[in-house]
Coordinates of C-alpha atoms in Angstrom, one line a residue:
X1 CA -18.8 38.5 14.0
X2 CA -15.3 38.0 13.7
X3 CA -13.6 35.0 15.3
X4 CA -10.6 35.9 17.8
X5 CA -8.2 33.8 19.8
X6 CA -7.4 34.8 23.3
X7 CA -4.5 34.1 24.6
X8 CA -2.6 34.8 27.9
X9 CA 0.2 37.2 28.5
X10 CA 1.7 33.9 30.5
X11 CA 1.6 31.5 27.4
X12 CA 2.6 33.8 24.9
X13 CA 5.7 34.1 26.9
X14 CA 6.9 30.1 26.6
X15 CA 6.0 30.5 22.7
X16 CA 7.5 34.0 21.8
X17 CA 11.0 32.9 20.8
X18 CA 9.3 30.9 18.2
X19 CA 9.6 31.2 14.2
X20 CA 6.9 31.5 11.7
X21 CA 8.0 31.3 8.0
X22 CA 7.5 34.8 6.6
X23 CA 4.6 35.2 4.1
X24 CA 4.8 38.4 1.9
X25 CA 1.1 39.7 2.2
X26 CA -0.3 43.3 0.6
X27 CA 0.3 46.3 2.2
X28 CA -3.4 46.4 4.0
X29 CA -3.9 48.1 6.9
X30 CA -5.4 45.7 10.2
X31 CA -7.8 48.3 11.0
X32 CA -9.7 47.4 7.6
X33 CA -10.4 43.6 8.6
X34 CA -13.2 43.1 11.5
X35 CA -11.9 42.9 14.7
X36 CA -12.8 42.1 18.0
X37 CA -12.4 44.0 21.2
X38 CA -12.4 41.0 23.7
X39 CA -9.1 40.5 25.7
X40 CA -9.7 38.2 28.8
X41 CA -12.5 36.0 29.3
X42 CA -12.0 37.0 33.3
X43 CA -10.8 40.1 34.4
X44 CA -10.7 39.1 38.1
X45 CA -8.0 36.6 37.0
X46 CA -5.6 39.1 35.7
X47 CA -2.7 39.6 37.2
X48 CA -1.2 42.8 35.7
X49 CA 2.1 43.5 37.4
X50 CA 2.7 39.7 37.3
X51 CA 2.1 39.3 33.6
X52 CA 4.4 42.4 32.4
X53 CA 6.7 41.1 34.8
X54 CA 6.9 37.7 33.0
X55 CA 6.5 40.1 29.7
X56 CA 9.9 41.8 30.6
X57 CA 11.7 38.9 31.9
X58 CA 10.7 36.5 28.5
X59 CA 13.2 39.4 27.2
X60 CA 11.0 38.5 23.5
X61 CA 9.7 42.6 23.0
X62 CA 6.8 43.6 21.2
X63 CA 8.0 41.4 18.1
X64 CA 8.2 38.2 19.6
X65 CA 4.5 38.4 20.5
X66 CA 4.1 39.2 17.1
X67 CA 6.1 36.3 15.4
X68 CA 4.7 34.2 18.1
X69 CA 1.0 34.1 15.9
X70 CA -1.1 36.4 18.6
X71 CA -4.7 37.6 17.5
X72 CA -5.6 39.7 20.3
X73 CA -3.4 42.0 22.4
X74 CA -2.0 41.1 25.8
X75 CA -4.4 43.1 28.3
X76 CA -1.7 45.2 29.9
X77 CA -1.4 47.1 26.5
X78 CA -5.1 48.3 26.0
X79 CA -5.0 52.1 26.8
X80 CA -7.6 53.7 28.6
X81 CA -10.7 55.2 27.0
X82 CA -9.2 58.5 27.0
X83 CA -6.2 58.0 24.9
X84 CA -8.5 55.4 22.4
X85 CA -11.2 57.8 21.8
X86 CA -9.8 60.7 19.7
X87 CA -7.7 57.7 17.7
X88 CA -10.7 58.5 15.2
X89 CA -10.6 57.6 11.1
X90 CA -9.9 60.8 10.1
X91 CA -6.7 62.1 12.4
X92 CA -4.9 58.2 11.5
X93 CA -5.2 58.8 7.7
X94 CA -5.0 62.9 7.5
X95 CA -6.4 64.5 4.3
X96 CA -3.4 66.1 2.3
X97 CA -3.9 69.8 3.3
X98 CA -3.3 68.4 7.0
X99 CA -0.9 66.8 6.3
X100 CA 1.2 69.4 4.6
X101 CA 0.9 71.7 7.4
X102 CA 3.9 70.7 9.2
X103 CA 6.8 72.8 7.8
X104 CA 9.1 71.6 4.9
X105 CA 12.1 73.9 5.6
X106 CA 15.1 73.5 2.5
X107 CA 18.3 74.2 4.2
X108 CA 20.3 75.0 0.9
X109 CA 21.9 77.7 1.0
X110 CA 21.9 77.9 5.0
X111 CA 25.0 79.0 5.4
X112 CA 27.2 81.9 6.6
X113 CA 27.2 84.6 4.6
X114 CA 24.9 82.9 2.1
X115 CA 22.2 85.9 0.5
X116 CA 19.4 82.6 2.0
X117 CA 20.3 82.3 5.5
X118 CA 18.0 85.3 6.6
X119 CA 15.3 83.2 5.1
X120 CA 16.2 80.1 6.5
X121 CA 16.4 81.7 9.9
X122 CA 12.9 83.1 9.8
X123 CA 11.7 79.8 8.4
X124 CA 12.6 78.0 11.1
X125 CA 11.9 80.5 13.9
X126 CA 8.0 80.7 12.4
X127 CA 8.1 76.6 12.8
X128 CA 10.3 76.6 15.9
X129 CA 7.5 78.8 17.7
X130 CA 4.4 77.7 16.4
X131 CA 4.3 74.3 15.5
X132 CA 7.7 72.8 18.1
X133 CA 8.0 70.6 14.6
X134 CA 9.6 70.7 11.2
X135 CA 11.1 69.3 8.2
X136 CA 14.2 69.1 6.7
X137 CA 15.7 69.1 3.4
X138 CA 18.8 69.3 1.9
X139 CA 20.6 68.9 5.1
X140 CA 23.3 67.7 4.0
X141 CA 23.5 64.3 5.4
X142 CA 24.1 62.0 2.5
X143 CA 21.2 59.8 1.5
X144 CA 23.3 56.3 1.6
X145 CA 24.2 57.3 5.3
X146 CA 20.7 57.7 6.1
X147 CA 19.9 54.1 4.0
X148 CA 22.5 52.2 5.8
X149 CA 22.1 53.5 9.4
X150 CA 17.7 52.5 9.1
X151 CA 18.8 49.3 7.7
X152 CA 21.2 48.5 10.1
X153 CA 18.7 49.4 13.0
X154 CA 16.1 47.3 11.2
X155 CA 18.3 45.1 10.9
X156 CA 19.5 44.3 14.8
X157 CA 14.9 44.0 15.6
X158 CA 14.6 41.0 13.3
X159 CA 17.2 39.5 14.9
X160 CA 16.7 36.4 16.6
X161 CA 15.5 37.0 20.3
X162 CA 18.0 35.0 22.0
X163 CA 20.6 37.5 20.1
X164 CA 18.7 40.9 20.9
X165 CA 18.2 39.6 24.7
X166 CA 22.4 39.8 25.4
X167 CA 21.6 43.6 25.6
X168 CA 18.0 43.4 26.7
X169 CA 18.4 45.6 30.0
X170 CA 16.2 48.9 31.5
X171 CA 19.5 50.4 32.8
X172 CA 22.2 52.4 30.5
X173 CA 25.5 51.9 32.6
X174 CA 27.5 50.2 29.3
X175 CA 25.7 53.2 27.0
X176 CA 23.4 50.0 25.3
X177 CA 19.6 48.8 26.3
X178 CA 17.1 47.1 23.9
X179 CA 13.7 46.7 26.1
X180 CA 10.3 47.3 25.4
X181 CA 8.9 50.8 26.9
X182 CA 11.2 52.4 29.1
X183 CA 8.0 53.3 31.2
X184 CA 6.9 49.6 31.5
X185 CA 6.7 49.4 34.9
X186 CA 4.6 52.3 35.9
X187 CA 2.9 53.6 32.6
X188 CA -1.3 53.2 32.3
X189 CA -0.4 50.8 29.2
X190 CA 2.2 49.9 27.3
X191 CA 2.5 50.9 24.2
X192 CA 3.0 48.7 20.9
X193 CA 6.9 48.7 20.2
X194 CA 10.5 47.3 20.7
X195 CA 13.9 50.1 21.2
X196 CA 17.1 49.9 21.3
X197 CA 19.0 52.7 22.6
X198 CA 22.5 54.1 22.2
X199 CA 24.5 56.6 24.0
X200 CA 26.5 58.7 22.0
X201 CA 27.8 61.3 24.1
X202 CA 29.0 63.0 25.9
X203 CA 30.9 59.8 25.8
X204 CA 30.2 57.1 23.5
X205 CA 28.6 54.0 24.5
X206 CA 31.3 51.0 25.3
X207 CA 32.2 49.3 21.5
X208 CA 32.0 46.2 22.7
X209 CA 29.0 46.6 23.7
X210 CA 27.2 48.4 20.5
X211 CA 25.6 45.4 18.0
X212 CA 27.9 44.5 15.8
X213 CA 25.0 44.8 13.2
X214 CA 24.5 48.7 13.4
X215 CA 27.9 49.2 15.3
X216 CA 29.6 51.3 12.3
X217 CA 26.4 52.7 11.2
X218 CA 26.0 54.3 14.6
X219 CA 29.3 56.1 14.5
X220 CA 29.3 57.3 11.1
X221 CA 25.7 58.6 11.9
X222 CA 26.9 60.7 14.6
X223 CA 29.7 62.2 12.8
X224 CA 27.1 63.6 10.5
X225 CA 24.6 64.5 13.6
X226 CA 27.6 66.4 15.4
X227 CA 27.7 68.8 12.5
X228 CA 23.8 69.3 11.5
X229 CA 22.8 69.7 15.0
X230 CA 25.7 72.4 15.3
X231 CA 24.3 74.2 11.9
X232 CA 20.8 73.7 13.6
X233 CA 21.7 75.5 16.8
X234 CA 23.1 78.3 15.1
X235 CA 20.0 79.0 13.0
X236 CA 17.9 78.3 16.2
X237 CA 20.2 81.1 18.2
X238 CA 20.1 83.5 15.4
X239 CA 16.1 83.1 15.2
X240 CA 16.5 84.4 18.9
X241 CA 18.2 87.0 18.4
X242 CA 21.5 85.6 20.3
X243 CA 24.9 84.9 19.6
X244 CA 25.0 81.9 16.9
X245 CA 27.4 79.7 19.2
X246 CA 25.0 80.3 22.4
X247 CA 23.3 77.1 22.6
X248 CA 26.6 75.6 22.0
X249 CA 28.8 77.1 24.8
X250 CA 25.9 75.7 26.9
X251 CA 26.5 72.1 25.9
X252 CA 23.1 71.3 24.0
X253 CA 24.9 69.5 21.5
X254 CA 27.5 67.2 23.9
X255 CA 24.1 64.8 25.4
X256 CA 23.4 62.9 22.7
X257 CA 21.2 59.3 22.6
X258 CA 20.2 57.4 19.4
X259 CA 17.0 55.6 19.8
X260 CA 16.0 53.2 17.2
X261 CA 12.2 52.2 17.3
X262 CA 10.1 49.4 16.2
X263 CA 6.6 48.7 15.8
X264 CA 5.6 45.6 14.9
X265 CA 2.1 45.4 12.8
X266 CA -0.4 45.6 15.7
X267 CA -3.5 42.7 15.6
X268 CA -5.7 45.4 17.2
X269 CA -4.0 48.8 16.5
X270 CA -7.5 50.6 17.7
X271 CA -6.6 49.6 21.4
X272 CA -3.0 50.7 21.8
X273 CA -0.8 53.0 20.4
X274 CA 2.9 53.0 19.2
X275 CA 4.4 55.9 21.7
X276 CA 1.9 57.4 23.9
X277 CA 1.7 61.4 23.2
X278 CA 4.5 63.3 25.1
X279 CA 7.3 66.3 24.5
X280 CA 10.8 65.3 24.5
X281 CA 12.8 66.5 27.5
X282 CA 15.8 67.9 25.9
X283 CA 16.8 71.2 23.3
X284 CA 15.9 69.0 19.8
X285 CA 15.6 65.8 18.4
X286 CA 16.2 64.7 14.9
X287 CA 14.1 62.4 13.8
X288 CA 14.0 59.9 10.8
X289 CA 11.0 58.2 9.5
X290 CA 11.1 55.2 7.0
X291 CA 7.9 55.2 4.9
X292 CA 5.2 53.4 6.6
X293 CA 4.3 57.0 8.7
X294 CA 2.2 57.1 12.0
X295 CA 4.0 60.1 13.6
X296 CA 1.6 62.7 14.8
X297 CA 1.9 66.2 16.3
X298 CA -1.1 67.9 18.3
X299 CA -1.4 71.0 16.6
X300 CA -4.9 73.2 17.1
X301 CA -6.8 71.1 19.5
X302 CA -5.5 67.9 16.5
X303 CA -3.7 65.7 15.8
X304 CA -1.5 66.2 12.1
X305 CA 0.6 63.7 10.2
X306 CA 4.1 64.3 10.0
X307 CA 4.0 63.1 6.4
X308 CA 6.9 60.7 5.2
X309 CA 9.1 62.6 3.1
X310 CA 11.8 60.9 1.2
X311 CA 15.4 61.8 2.9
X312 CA 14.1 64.5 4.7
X313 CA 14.5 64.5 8.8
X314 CA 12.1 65.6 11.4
X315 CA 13.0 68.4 13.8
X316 CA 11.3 68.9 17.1
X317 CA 11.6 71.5 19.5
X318 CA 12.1 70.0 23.3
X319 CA 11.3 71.4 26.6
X320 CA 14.8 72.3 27.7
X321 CA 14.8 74.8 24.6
X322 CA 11.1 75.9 25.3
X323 CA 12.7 76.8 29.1
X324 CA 16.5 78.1 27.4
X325 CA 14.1 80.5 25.3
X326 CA 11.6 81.7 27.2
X327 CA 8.7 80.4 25.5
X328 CA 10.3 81.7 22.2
X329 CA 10.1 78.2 20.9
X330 CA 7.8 75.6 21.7
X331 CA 7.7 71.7 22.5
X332 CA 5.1 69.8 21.0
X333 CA 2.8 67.5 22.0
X334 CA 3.5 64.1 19.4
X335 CA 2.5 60.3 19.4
X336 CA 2.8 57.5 16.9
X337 CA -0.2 55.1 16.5
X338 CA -0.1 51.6 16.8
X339 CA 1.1 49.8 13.3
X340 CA -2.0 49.0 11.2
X341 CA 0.5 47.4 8.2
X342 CA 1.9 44.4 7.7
X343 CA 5.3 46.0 7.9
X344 CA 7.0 47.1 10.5
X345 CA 7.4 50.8 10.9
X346 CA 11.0 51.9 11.8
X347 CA 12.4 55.0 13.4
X348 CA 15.3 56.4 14.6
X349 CA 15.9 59.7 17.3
X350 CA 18.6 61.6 18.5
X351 CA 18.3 63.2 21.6
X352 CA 20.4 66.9 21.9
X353 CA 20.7 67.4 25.6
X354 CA 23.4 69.4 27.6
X355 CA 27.0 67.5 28.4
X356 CA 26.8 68.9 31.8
X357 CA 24.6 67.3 34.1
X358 CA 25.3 69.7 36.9
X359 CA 25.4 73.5 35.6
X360 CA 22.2 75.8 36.1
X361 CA 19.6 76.3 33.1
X362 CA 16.5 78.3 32.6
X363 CA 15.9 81.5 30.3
X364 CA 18.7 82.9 29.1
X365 CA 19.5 86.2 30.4
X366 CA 19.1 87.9 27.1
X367 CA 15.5 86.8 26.7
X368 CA 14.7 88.4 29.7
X369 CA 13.7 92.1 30.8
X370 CA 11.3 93.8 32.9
X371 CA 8.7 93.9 30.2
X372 CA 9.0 89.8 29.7
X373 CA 10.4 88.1 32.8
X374 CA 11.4 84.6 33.3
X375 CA 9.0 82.5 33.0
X376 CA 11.0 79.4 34.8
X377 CA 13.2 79.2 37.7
X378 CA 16.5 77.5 37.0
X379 CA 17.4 74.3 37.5
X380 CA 20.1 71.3 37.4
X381 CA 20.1 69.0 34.1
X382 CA 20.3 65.9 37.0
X383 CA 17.2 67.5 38.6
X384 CA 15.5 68.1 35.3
X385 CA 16.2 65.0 33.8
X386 CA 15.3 62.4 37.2
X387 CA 12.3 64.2 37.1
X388 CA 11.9 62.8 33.7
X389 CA 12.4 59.5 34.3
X390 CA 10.2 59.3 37.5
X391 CA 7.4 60.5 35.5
X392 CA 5.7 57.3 32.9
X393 CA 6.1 58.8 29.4
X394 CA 2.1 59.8 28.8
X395 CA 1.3 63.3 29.0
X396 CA 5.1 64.0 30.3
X397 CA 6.5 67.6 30.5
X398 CA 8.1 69.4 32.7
X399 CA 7.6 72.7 31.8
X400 CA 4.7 73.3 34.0
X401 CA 6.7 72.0 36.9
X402 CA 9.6 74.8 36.4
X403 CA 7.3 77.9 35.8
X404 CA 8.0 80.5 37.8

């Protein structure tokens, strides 16, 4: 039996700001070395708000545990039996034909007036109400920006702590928080990674106040989101049948956060997870991956792979469009397991919500008729969006909530 080293949530607090010299080893998942599930010698000692209180306040994240030499996992980030149990061998790795499944939509030739765009449409409204998840390529959005922008987000996590902690915070009032799980406080378990998050509109986040590391990065990258999440919601509208500029007279594009994720390689990846499985709240999110991989997307009763692809982006549908479209579309259930590698994974999200927090939403009116009502009463974006946020991130979505 393997030999593990356990070691309290308190201690690993005083040593997490400390620095290891970095050893290049081979690209080996943990899950292949034995492993041991123990995680406190006595339970009955355990003070769990106490200990992620300490955990938040060290202000180290995910990554300082990490760098400070752990073995075993900090107890408050073991997930229940129900989450561990379908983490099973065969939905972490996928075989090819699952993993291929996900949509790979090229958006050449996407637009106006182009002999394509009818095809393009129909692409995406089969993925858009099916599967709530896609892939893009040919987007337009040149490769070096999307290079530059993941480096720079890299980048500002493997900084030094006592850097990162200057914008360590769980509230957004300057547009900039780095923490670790906004659910901390009131999830089951944490989950295995460090954010930093960014608001980009409908007003940008305070300059001063953006890392100086990704700062430029940031605002080139939403120059180029501005104008694919605009092409996106036209193809989206026309998929419905609507006027191309309806999702855009509505705002959807105005709310817009950058969230750059990062998950440390795990010591014991089979008793946490990276993001616990969830919908987004808002009308899309534009996802890019780097290459390590671990995004999944329940699909069937599974769980698939959303496959790295090289300078393609991710697309998924949220529960605001889901509501806006009747059920047309659909938001997906998705998760990313813990890190197995000795790399970090990175990520990055954009968040498309409505600029105005205080209009009404629901189905449009053009989705509607006697033979297919409304399916959800309407709504404020404040209402939607505290409900959110009162919620802890697993299993959250609101769409049950505003059915009619």
């Amino acid at each position: 039996m393997a030999t593990t080293t356990t070691v309290s949530a308190s201690v690993l607090f005083q040593i997490g700001t400390g620095r290891r010299r970095h050893v290049m080893t081979p690209r080996v998942p943990v899950s292949h070395r034995p492993r041991s599930t123990t995680i406190m010698s006595s339970s009955e000692s355990y003070d769990r708000a106490n200990e992620v209180k300490r955990f938040d306040e060290s202000k180290v994240g995910v990554k300082g545990l990490v760098d400070s030499g752990i073995t075993t996992i900090p107890p408050f980030f073991v997930h229940p039996p129900e989450t561990l149990s379908d983490l099973k061998p065969e939905t972490r790795t996928g075989s090819g034909s699952e993993s291929e499944i996900i949509p790979v939509i090229d958006l050449s030739g996407a637009d106006s007036g182009s002999n394509r765009r009818s095809d393009v449409v129909d692409e995406i409204r089969r993925a858009a109400s099916t599967f709530g998840f896609f892939q893009i390529v040919n987007h337009g959005v040149p490769l070096e920006v999307l290079d530059r922008t993941m480096a720079s987000m890299k980048g500002f996590h493997e900084q030094p702590t006592e850097i990162k902690a200057r914008v360590y915070r769980r509230d957004i009032g300057t547009g900039v928080s780095f923490m670790s799980n906004v659910d901390l406080y009131h999830s089951k378990a944490a989950s295995w990674r460090d954010t930093i998050q960014i608001r980009l509109g409908p007003k940008l986040a305070d300059l001063d106040e953006i890392p100086e590391i990704c700062r430029n990065e940031v605002i080139e990258w939403d120059r180029e989101i501005k104008q694919l999440g605009e092409c996106l919601m036209g193809l989206l509208c026309e998929g419905l049948g609507v006027e191309n500029g309806r999702l855009k007279d509505l705002t959807c594009l105005e709310g817009r956060v950058v969230v750059a994720h990062y998950y440390p390689c795990c010591p014991q990846p089979d008793l946490t997870v990276g993001l616990a499985y969830h919908t987004d709240p808002g009308v899309l999110t534009v996802v890019q991956q780097d290459h390590v991989g671990g995004l999944q997307v329940k699909y069937g009763g599974g769980w698939l792979d959303v496959k790295p692809i090289p300078g393609a982006l991710v697309i998924n549908i949220g529960d605001l469009l889901q509501i806006i479209s009747n059920e047309e579309y659909k938001s997906a259930e998705h998760r990313v397991l813990a890190n197995s590698y000795h790399e970090p994974r990175v990520s990055m999200a954009v968040f498309c919500s409505p600029g105005n927090r205080d209009d009404v939403y629901g189905p449009l009116p053009e989705l509607t008729s006697p033979e297919k009502p409304a399916i959800y009463r309407q709504f404020t974006l404040t209402d939607f969006m505290t409900r959110f946020f009162k919620k802890e991130l697993d299993c959250k979505s609101l769409t049950n909530y505003y059915k009619m």
